[in-house]
Tab-separated table of C-alpha atoms and ligand atoms in Angstrom:
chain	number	residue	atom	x	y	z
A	1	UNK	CA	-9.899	-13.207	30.075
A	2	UNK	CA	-7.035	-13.294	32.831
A	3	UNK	CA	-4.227	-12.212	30.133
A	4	UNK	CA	-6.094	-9.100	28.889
A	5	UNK	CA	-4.318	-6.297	28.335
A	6	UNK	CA	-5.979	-3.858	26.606
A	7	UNK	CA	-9.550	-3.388	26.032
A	8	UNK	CA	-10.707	-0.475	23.754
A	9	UNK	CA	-14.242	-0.111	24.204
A	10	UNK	CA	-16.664	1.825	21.807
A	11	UNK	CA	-13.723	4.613	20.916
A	12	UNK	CA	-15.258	7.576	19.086
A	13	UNK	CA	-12.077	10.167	17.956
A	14	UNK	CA	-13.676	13.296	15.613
A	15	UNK	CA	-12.321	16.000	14.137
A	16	UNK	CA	-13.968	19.254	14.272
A	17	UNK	CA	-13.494	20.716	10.253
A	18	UNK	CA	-13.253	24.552	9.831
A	19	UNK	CA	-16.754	24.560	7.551
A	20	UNK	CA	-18.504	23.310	11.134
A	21	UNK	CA	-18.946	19.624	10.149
A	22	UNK	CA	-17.455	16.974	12.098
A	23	UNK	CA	-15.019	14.291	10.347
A	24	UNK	CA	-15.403	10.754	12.100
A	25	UNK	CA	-12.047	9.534	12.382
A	26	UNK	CA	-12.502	6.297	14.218
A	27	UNK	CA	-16.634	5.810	14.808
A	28	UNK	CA	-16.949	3.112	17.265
A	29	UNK	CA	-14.174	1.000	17.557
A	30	UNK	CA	-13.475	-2.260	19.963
A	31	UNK	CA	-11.232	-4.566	20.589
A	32	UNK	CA	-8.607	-6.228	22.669
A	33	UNK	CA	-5.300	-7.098	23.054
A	34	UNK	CA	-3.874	-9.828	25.269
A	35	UNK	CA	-0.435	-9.923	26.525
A	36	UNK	CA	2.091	-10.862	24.186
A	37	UNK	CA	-0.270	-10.614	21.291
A	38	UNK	CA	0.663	-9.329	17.924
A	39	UNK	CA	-2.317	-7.328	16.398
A	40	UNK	CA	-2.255	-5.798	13.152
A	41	UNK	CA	-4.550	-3.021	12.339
A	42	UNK	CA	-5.124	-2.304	8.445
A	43	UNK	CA	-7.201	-0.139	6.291
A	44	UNK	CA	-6.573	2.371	3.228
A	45	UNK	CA	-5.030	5.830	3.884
A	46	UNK	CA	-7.346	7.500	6.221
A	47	UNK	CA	-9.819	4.978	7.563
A	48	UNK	CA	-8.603	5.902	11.398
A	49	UNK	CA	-5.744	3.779	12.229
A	50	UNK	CA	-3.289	6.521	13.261
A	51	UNK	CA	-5.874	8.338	15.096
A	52	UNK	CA	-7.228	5.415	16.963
A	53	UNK	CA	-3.521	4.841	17.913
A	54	UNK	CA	-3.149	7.966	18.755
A	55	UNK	CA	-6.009	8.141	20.573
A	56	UNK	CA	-5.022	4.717	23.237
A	57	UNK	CA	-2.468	6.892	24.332
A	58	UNK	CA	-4.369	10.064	24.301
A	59	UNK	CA	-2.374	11.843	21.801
A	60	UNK	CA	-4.893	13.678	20.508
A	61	UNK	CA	-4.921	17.474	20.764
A	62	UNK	CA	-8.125	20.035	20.829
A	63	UNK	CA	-8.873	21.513	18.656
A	64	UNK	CA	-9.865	19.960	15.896
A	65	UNK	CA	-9.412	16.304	17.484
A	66	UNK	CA	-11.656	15.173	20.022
A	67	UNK	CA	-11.910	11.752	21.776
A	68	UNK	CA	-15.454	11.733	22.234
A	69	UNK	CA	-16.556	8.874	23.798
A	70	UNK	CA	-15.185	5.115	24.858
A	71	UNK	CA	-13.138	3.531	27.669
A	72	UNK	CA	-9.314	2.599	27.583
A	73	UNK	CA	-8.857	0.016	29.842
A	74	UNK	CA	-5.322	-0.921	30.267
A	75	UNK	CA	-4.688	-3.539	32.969
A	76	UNK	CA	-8.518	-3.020	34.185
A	77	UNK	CA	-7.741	1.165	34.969
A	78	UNK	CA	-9.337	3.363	31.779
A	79	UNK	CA	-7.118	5.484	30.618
A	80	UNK	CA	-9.843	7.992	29.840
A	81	UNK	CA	-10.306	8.727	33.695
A	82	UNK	CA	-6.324	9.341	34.559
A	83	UNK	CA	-4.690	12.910	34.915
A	84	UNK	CA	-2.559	13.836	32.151
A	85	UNK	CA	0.552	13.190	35.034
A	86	UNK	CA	-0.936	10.136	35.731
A	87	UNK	CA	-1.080	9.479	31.662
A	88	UNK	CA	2.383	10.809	31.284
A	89	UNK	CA	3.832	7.919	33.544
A	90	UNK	CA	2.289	5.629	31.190
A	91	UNK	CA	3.499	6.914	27.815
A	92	UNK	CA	7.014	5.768	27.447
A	93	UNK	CA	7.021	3.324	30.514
A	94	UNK	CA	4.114	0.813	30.225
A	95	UNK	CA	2.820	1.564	26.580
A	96	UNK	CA	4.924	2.988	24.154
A	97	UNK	CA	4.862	3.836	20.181
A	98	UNK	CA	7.009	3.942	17.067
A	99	UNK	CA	6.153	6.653	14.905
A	100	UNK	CA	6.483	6.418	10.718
A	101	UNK	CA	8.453	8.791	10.472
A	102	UNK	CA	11.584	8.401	12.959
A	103	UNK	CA	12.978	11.575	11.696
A	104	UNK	CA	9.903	14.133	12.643
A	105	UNK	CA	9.884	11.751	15.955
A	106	UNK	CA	13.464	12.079	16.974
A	107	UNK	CA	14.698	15.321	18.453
A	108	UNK	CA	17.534	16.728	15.737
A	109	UNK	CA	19.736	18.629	18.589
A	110	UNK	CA	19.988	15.905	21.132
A	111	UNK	CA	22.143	12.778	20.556
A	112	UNK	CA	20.633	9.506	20.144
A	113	UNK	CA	21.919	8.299	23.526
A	114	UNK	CA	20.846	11.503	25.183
A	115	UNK	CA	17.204	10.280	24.048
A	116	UNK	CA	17.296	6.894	25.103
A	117	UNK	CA	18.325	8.062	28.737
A	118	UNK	CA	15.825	10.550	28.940
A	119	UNK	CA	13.374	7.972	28.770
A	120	UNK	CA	15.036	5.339	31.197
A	121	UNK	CA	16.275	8.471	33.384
A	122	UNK	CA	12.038	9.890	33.932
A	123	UNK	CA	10.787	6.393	34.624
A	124	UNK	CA	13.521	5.086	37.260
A	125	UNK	CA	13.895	1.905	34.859
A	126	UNK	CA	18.004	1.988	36.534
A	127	UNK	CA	16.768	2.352	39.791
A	128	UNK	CA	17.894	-0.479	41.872
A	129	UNK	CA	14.635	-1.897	42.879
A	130	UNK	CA	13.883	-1.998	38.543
A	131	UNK	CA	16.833	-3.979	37.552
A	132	UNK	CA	16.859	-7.631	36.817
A	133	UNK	CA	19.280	-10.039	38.467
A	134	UNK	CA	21.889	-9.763	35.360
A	135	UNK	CA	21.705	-5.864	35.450
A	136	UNK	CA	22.668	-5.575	39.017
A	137	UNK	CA	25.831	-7.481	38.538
A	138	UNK	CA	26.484	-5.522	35.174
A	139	UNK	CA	25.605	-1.876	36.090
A	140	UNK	CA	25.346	-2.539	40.360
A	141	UNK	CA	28.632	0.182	41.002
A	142	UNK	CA	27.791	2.730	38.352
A	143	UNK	CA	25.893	5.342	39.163
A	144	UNK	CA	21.903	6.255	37.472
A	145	UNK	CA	23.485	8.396	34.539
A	146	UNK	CA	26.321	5.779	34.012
A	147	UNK	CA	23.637	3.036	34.270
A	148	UNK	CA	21.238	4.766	31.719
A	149	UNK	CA	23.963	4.986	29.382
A	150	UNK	CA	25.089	1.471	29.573
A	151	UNK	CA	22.003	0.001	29.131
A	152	UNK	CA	21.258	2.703	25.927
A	153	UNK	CA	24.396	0.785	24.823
A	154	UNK	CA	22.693	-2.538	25.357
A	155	UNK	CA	19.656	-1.806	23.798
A	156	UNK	CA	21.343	-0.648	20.444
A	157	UNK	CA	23.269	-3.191	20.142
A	158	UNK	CA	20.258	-5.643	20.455
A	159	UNK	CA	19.052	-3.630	17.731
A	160	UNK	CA	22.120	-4.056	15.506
A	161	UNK	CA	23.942	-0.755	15.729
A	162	UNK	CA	27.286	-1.475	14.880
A	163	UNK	CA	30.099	0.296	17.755
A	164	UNK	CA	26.975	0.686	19.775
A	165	UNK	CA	29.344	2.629	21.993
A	166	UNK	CA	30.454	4.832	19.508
A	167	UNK	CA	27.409	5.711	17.766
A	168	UNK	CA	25.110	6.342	20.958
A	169	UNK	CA	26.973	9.837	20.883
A	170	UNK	CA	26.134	10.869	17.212
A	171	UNK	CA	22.914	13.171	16.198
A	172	UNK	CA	20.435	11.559	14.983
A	173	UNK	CA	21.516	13.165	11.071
A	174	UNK	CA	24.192	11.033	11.559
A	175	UNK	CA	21.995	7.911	11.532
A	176	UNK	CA	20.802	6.437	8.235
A	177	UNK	CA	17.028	6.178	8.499
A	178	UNK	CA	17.110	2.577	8.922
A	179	UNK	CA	19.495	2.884	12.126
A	180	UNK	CA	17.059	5.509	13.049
A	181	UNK	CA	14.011	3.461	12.979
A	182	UNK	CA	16.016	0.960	15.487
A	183	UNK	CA	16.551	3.691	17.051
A	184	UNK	CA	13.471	4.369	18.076
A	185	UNK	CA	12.863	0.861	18.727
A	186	UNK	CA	15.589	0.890	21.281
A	187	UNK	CA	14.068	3.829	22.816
A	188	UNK	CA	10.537	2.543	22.661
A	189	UNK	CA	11.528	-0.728	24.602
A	190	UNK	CA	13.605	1.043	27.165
A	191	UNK	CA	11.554	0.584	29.698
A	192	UNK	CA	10.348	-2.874	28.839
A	193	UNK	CA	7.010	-1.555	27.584
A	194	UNK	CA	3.633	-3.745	28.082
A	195	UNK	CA	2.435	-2.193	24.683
A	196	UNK	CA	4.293	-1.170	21.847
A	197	UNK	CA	2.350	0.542	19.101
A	198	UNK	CA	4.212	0.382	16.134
A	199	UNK	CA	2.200	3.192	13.273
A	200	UNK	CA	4.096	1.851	9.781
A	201	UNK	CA	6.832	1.419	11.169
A	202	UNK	CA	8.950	0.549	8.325
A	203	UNK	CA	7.323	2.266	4.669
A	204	UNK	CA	10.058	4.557	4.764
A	205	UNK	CA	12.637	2.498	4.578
A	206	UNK	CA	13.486	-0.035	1.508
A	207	UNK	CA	12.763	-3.816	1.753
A	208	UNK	CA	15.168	-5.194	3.305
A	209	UNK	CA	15.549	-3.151	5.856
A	210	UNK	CA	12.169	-3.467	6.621
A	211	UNK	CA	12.538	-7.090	7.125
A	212	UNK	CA	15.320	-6.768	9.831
A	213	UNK	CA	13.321	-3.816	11.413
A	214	UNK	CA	10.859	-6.023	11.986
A	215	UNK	CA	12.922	-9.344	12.840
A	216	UNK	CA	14.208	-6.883	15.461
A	217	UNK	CA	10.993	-6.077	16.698
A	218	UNK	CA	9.510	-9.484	16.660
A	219	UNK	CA	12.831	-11.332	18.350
A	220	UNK	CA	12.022	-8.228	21.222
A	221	UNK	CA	8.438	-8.853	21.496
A	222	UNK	CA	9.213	-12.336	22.360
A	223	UNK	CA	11.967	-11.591	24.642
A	224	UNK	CA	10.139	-9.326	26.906
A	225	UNK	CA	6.682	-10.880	26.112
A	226	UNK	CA	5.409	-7.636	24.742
A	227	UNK	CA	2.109	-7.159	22.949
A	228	UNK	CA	2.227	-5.302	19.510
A	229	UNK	CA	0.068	-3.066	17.371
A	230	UNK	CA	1.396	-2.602	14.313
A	231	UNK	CA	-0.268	-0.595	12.157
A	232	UNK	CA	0.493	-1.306	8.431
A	233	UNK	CA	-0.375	-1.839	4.631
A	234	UNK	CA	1.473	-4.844	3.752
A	235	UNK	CA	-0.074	-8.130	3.659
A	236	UNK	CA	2.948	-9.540	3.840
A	237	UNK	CA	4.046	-8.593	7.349
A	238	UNK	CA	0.705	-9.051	8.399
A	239	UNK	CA	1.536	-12.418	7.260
A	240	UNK	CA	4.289	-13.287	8.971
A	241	UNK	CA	4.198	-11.427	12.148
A	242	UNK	CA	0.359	-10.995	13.474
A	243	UNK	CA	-1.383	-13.210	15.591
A	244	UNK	CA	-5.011	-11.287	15.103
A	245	UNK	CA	-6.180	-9.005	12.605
A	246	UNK	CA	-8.276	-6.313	12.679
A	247	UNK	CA	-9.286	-4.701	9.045
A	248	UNK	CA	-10.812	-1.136	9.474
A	249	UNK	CA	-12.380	0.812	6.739
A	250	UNK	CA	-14.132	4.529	7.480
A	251	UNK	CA	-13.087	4.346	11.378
A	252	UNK	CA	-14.955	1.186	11.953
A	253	UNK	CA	-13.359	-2.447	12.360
A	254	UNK	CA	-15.177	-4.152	9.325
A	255	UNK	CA	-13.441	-7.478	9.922
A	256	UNK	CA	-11.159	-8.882	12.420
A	257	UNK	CA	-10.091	-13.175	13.683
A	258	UNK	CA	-6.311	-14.599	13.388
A	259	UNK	CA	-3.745	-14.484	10.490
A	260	UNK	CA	-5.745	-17.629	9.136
A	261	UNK	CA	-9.030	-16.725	9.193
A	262	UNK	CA	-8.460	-13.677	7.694
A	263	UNK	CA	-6.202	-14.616	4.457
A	264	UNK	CA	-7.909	-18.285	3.671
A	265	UNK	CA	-11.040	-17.289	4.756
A	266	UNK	CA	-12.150	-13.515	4.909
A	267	UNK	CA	-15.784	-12.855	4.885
A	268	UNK	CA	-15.804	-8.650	3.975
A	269	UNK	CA	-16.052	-7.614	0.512
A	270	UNK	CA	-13.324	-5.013	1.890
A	271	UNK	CA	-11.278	-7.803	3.039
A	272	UNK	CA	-11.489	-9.736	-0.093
A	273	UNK	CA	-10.913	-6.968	-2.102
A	274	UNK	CA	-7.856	-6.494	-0.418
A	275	UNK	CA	-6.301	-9.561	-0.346
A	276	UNK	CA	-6.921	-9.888	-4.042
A	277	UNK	CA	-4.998	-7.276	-4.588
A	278	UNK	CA	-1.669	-8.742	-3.475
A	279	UNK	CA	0.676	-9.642	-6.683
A	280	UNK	CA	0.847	-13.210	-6.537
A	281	UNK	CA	3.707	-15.052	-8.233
A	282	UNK	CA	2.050	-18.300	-9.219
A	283	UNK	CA	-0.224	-16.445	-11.558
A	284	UNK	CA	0.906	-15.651	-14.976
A	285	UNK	CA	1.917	-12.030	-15.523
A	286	UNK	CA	-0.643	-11.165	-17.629
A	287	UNK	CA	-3.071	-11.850	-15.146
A	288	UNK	CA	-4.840	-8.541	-13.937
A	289	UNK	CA	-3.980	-7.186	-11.075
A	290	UNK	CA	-7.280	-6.610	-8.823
A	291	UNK	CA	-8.110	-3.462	-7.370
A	292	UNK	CA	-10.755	-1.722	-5.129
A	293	UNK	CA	-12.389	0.487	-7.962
A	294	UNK	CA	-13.308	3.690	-6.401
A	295	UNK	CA	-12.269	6.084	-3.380
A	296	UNK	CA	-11.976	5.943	0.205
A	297	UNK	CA	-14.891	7.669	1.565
A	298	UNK	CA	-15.263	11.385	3.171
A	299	UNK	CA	-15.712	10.214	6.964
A	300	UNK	CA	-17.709	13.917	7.259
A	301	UNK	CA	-19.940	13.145	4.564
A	302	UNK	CA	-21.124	9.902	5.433
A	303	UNK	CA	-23.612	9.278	8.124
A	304	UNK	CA	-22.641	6.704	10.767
A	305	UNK	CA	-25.620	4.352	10.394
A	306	UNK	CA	-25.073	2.563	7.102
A	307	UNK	CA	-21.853	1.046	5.751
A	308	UNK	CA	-18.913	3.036	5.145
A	309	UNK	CA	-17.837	0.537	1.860
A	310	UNK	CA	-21.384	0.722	0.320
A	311	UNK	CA	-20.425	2.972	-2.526
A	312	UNK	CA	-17.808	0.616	-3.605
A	313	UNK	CA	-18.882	-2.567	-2.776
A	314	UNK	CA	-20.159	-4.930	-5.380
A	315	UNK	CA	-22.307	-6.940	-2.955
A	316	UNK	CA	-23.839	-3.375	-1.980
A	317	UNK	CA	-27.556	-3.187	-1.524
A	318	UNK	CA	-30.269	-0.365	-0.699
A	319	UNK	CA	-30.642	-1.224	2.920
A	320	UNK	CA	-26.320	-1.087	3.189
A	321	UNK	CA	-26.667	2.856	2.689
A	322	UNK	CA	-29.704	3.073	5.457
A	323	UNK	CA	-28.059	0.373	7.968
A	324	UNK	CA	-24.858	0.055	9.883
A	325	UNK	CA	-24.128	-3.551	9.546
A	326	UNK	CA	-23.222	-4.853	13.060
A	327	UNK	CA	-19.738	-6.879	13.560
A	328	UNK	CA	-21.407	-10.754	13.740
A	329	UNK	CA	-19.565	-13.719	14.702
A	330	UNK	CA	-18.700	-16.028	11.798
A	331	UNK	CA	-16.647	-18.483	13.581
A	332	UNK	CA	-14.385	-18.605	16.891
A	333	UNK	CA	-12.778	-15.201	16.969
A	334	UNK	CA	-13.747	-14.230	13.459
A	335	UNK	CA	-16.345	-11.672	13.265
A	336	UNK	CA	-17.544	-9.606	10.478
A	337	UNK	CA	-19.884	-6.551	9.798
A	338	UNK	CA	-21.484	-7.244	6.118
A	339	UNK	CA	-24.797	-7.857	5.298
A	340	UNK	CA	-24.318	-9.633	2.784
A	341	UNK	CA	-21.156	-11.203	3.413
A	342	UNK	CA	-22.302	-14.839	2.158
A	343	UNK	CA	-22.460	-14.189	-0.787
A	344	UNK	CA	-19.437	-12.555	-1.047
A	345	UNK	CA	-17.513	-15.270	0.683
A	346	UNK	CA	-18.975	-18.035	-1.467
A	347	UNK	CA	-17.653	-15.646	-4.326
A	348	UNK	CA	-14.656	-15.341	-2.687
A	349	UNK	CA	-13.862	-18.815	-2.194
A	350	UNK	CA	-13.357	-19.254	-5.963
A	351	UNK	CA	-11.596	-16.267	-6.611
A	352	UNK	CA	-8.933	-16.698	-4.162
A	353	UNK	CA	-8.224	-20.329	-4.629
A	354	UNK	CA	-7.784	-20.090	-8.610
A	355	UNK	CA	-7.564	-16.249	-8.677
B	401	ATP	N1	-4.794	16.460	13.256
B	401	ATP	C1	-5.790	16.226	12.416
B	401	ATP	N2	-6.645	17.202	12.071
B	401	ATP	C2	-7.672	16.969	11.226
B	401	ATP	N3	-7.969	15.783	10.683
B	401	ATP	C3	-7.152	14.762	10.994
B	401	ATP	C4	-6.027	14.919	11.876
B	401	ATP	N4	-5.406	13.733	12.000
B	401	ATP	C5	-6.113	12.861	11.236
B	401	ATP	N5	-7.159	13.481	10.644
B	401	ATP	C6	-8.135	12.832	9.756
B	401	ATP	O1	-8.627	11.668	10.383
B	401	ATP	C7	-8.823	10.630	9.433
B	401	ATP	C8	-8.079	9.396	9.880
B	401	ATP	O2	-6.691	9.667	9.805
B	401	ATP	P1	-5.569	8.635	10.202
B	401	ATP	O3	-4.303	9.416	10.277
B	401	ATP	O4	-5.972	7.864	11.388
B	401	ATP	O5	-5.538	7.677	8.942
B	401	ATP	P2	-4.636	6.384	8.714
B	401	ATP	O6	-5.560	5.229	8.597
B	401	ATP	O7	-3.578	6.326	9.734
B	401	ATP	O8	-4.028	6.702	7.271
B	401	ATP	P3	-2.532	6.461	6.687
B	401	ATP	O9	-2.523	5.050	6.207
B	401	ATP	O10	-2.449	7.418	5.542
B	401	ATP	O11	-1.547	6.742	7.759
B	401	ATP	C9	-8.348	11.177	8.091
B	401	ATP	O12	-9.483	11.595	7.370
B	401	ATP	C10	-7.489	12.362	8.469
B	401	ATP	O13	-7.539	13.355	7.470
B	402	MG	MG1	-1.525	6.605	9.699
């Protein structure tokens, strides 16, 4: 497709454990993003999303973590194949990433506008030949450090920091941790990023600061027609912000099509399971509240040829635990690796329509 972006191919990421055995992080992933596209990625704690992140931009240190086999391709080049100085030009400039926590991700002793420059100041972004029409009139007669500045002024205000001016001197202890997580949204789209990959980039803050977080991110994305990963629990911004989901569950994608196919119509017992357990408000309150009995597996304990949910799936089988199901294509863009994912669907059906 001409508007590909990204194309993960067959990523294996493993962890080497001290006892010898090796812990499958993310076993096997694809997928691809197009330009513009919002993805969300979601699975339990531990099922590999961080890691496969992690892994795009090859974050992943040895030892323990290993990025074993796959291809990145990013604009057609894989990643996999480029120098780490070649790699470092990427991180930052053409794909960058919002980390959970914006405190361990921020450096304490600089200020928040020292940060921000850093960033524009490595990739040239206030070079002449990298600023837009508007930005030569605005910051044409400063010079780079004056330019960097200004435009770390910009972007905070565009993220709602109030005296922009002001504030881009403070530390970042000065910062609540909502103006910190803009923060590192301003710093992430410095350099009008291809790819932002935002890993939970709100559970630490309360609700509805979450909600302009994201507005924030979204009204950007569209701006600058940047493609997101965002990396999450909650349905709910899933919901409203994702154009394609892909569910993982024991490193694998178990389910993935758009917003639509996934919430009226998912087709993995996983999937089910989890949209079940979303509180709904036009059930009475004495209605149970589902959840997925059981525990998220031991990705060194279980082998890679059978299905990772087997042990707490209710649709499981004999041949589940000897078989890895392959991802098949239920309908345009909606594929799903069950074996026996008609019958749960046709379960499904009634329990999500009447709960
Ligand atoms: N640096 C590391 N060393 C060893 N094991 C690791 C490391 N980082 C991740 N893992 C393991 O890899 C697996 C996948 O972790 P990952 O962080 O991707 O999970 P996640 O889906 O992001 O979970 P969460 O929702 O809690 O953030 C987990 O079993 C985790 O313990
Ligand atoms: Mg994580």
């Amino acid at each position: 497709m001409e508007d590909t972006l990204l194309e993960v191919r067959h990523l294996k990421t493993s962890f080497l454990r001290e006892d010898g055995t090796e812990l499958r992080a993310v076993d096997d992933m694809s997928y691809t993003v197009h330009r513009g596209e919002c993805v969300a990625i979601i699975g339990e704690s531990g099922s590999g999303k961080s890691v496969s992140a992690l892994s795009i931009l090859r974050l992943i240190a040895y030892p323990p973590g290993l990025i074993k086999a796959g291809e990145i391709l990013f604009k057609g080049r894989d990643l996999m194949k480029l120098s780490n100085e070649e790699m470092e030009e990427i991180r930052g400039k053409e794909i960058s990433m919002i980390f959970q926590e914006p405190s361990t991700a921020l450096n304490p002793v600089l200020t928040i506008g020292d940060q921000i420059t850093e960033s524009i100041l490595i990739h040239g972004r206030v070079k002449d030949e990298n600023l837009t029409e508007e930005e030569k009139k605005k910051y044409g007669s400063m010079n780079e450090k004056e330019r960097a500045y200004a435009l770390a002024e910009d972007l905070l205000a565009k993220v709602d920091i109030p005296n922009p001016d002001v504030r881009v001197k403070d530390y970042p202890f000065e910062f609540s941790g909502g103006m910190q997580q803009r923060a590192m949204i301003a710093m992430a789209m410095a350099c009008n990023p291809d790819l932002l990959i935002a890993d939970e980039p709100t559970t630490a803050l309360d609700v509805t600061v979450q909600a302009q977080v994201l507005e924030q991110l979204n009204q950007l994305r569209r701006e600058y027609d940047t493609a997101l990963i965002i990396i999450t629990h909650n349905l709910g911004i899933v919901a409203r912000y994702a154009d394609t989901v892909k569910i993982v569950y024991g490193g694998k994608i178990v389910e993935e099509g758009d917003v639509y196919q996934i919430f009226e119509h998912p087709h993995h017992p996983y999937t089910i399971g989890l949209i079940q357990a979303v509180p709904r408000l036009d059930l009475p309150r004495d209605h149970g509240l589902h959840t997925i009995p059981g525990e998220p597996p031991d990705m060194s304990k279980i082998p890679s040829n059978c299905c990772a949910f087997a042990a707490r799936c209710p649709y499981a089988e004999p041949e589940c635990s000897r078989k890895r199901p392959p991802l098949v294509k239920v309908d345009e863009g909606h594929f799903c690796a069950c074996l026996h994912m008609d019958k749960a669907q046709e379960e499904a059906k009634e329990v999500l329509s009447d709960g």
